[in-house]
mmCIF file of C-alpha atoms in Angstrom:
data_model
loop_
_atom_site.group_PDB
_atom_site.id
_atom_site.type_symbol
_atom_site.label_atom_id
_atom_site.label_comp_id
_atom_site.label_asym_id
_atom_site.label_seq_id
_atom_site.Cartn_x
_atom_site.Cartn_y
_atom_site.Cartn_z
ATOM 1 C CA UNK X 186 -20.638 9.190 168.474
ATOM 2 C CA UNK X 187 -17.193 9.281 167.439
ATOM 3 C CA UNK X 188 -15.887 8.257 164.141
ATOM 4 C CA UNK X 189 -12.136 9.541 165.033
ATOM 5 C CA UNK X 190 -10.468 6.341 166.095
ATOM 6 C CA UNK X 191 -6.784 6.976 167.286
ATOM 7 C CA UNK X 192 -3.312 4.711 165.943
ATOM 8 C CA UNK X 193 -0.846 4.328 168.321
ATOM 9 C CA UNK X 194 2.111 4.848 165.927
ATOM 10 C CA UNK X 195 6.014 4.899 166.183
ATOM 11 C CA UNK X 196 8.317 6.945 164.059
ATOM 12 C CA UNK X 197 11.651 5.643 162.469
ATOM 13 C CA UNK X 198 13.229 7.617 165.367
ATOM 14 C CA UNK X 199 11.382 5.307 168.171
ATOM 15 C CA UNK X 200 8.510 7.840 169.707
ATOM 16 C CA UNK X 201 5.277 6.691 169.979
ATOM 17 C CA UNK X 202 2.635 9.052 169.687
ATOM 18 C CA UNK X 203 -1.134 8.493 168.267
ATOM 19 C CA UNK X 204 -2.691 9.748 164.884
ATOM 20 C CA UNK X 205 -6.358 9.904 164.249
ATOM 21 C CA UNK X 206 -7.190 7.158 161.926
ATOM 22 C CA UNK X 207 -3.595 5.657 160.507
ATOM 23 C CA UNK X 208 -3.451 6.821 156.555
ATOM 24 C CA UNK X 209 -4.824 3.581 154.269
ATOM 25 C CA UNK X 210 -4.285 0.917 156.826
ATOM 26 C CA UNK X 211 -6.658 -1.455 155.200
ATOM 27 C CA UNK X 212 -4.765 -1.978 152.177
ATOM 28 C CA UNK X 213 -2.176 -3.958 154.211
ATOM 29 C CA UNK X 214 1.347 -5.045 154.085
ATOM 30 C CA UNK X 215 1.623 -7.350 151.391
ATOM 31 C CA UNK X 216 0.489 -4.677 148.939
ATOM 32 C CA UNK X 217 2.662 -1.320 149.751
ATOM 33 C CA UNK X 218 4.253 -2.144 153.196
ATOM 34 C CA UNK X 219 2.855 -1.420 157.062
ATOM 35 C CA UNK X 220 4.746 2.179 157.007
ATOM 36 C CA UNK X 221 3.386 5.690 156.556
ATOM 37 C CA UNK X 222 5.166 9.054 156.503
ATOM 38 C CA UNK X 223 3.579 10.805 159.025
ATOM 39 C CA UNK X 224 4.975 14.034 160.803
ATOM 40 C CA UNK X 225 6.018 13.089 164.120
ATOM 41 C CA UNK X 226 5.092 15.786 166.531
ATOM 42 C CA UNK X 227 8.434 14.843 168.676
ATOM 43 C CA UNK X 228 10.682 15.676 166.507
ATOM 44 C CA UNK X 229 8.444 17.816 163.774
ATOM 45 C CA UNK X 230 9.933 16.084 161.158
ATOM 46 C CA UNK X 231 8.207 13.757 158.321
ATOM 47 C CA UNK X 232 8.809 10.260 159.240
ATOM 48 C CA UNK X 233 8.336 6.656 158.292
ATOM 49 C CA UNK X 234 5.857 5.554 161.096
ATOM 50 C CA UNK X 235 4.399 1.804 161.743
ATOM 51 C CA UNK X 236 1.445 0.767 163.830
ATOM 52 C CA UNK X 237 2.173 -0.358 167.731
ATOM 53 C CA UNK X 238 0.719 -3.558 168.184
ATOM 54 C CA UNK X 239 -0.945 -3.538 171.697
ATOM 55 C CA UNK X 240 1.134 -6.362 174.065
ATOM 56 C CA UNK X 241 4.079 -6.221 171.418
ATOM 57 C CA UNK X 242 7.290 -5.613 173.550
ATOM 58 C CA UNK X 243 9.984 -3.509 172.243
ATOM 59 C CA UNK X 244 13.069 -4.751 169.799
ATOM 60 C CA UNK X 245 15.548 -2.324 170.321
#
């Protein structure tokens, strides 16, 4: 059985990478925003990261 579930995640930079279990994503956005810092292990920096919704096509 495993409990680990994996977030795919992108970083204020724009890499997408995933994180096991995204940090309090149950308290949603309307309380304290969908971004967490989370160190990005492209650029091994702490960054503002948001979930990647699965189908969403990229902005930018």
């Amino acid at each position: 059985m495993d409990s680990m579930e994996r977030t795919v995640v992108r970083c204020a930079e724009g890499h997408v990478f995933s994180t096991a279990t995204f940090p309090m994503q149950n308290l949603g956005a309307g309380r304290i925003g969908p971004g967490r810092l989370l160190r990005c292990p492209r650029c091994a920096r702490l960054r503002s990261a948001v979930p990647v919704s699965a189908g969403a096509g990229g902005r930018g």
